[in-house]
XYZ file of C-alpha atoms in Angstrom:
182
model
C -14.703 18.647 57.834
C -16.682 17.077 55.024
C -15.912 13.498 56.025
C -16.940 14.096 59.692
C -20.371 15.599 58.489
C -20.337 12.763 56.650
C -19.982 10.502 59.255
C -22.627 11.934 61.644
C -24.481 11.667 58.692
C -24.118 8.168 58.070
C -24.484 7.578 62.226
C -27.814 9.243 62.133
C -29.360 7.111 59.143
C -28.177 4.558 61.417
C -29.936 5.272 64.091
C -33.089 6.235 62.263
C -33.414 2.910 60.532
C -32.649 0.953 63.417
C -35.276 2.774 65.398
C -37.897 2.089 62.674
C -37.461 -1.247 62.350
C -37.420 -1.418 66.402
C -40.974 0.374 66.478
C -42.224 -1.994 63.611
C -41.263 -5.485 65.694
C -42.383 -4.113 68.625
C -45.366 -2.810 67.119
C -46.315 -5.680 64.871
C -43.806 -8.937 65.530
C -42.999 -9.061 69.339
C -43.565 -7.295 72.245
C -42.067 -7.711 76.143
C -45.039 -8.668 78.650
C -44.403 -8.351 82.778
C -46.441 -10.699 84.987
C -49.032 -8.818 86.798
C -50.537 -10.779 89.926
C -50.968 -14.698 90.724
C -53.535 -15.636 88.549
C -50.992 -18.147 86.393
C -49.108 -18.893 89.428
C -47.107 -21.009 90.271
C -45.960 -21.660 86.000
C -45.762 -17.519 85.853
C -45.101 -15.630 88.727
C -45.708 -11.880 89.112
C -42.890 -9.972 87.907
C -41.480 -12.848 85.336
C -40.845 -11.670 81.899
C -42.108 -12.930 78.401
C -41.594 -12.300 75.064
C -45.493 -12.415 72.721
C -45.659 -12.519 69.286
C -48.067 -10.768 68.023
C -48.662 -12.364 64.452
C -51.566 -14.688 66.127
C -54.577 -14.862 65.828
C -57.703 -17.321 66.448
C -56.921 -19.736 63.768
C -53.696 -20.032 64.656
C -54.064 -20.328 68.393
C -53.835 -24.238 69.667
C -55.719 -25.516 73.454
C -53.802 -24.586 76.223
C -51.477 -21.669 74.993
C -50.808 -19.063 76.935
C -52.315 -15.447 75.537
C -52.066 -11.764 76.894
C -55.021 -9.554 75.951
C -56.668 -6.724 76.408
C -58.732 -7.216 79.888
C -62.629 -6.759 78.737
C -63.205 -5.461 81.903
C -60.352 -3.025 82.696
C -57.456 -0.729 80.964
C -55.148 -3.581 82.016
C -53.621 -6.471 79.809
C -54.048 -10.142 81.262
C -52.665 -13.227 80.877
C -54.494 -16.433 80.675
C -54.559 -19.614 79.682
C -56.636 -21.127 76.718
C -59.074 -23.799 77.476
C -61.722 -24.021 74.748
C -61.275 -23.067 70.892
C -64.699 -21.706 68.802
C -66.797 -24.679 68.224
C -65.875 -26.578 71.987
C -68.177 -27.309 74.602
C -66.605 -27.121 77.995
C -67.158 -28.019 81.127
C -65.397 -28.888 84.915
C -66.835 -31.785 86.970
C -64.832 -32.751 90.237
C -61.847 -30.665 88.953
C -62.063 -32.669 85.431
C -61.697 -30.692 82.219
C -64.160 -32.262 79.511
C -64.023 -30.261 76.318
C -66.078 -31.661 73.633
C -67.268 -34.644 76.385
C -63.510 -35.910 76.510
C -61.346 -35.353 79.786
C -58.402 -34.103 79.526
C -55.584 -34.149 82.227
C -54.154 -30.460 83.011
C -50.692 -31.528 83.118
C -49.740 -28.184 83.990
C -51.958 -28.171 87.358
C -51.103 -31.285 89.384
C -48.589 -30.239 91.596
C -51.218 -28.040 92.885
C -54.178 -29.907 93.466
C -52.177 -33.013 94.437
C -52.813 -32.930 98.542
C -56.008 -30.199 98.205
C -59.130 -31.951 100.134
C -61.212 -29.398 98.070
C -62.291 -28.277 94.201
C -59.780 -26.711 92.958
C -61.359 -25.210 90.123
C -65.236 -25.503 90.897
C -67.967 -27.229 88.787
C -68.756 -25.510 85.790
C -70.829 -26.113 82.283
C -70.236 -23.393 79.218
C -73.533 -23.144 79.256
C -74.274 -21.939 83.047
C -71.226 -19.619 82.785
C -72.211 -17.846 79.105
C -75.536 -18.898 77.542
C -73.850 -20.399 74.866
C -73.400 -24.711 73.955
C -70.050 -24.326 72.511
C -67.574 -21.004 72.198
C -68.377 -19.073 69.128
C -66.444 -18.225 66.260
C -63.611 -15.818 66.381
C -63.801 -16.207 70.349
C -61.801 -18.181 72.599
C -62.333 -19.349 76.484
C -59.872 -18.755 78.601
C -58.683 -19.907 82.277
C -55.693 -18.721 84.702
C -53.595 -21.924 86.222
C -54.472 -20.778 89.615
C -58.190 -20.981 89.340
C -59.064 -19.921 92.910
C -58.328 -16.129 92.530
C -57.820 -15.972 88.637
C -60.371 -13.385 87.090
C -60.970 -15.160 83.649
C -63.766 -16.169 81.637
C -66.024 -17.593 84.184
C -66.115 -14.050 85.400
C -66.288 -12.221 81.979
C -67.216 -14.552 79.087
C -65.703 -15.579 75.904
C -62.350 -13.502 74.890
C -62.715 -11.664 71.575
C -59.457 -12.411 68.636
C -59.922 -8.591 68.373
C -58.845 -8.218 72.457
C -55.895 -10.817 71.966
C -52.086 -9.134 71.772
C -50.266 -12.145 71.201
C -49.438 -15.404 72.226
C -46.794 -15.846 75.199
C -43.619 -17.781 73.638
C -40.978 -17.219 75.558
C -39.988 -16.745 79.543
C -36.441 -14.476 79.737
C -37.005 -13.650 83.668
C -35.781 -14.693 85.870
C -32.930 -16.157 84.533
C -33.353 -19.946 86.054
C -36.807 -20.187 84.634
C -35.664 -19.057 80.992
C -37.034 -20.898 77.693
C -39.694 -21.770 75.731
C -43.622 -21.574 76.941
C -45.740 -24.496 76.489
């Protein structure tokens, strides 16, 4: 009798620590992420799955990752891509990212404006869109890949480190598409 208490004993310590340490990577190290809407389509579609670490912040974050956050405008969590870093001017002329005057090619967009006889992002200066020259300190700007019905921050502004969950690492649905985010 003494060894089976001892052994549901044993099984619930078990359990407990596993479930702590569970809550405290969930809560602090990584966290799953669904893909709500189309506004990173086509890299993430709605419904693919992600793993985000959470141990990121501003200083840490590099152009062009992909965040989740907490929406400033809305209960909901979004996920965007990172265009400018505090101290970069941005802008968009004739679908041309410039961030500090320099163009840079969004690798991650030509298959879809390849045969588009239109913008596909829009024209754009940092300073029409927020007031501001460059993006401040401890804020980032962010964009969705697909621009035309993404609500980022030409909509609501420079993204707050304090609003960011984590930075998107790693795709695990669907199953084809699994591995490492860029």
């Amino acid at each position: 009798m003494k060894s089976r208490r001892k052994e549901t004993w044993s099984f619930a310590i078990v359990l407990t620590i596993g479930i702590v340490i569970a809550f405290i990577v969930r809560s602090f190290i990584f966290a799953p992420y669904q893909v709500q809407g189309q506004s990173m389509a086509p890299n993430l579609e709605e419904k693919n799955k992600l793993i985000v670490s959470k141990m990121t912040d501003v200083s840490q974050l590099e152009r062009f990752d992909i965040i989740v956050f907490d929406a400033p405008d809305s209960d909901e969590q979004y996920i965007k891509r990172v265009i400018g870093l505090p101290g970069d001017n941005i802008r968009m002329t004739n679908d041309i990212l410039y961030i500090n005057g320099k163009p840079h090619d969004e690798e991650y967009l030509k298959k879809e404006r390849k045969n588009l006889a239109f913008s596909y992002t829009g024209d754009f200066t940092l300073s029409e869109l927020t007031g501001h020259e460059t993006v401040p300190k401890g804020y980032v700007f962010v964009l969705g890949d697909n621009r035309k019905v993404s609500k980022d921050s030409r909509y609501f502004g420079f993204l707050s480190e304090k609003e960011i969950v984590g930075k998107a690492i790693w795709r695990y649905w669907p199953l084809p598409s699994m591995g490492r985010l860029n």
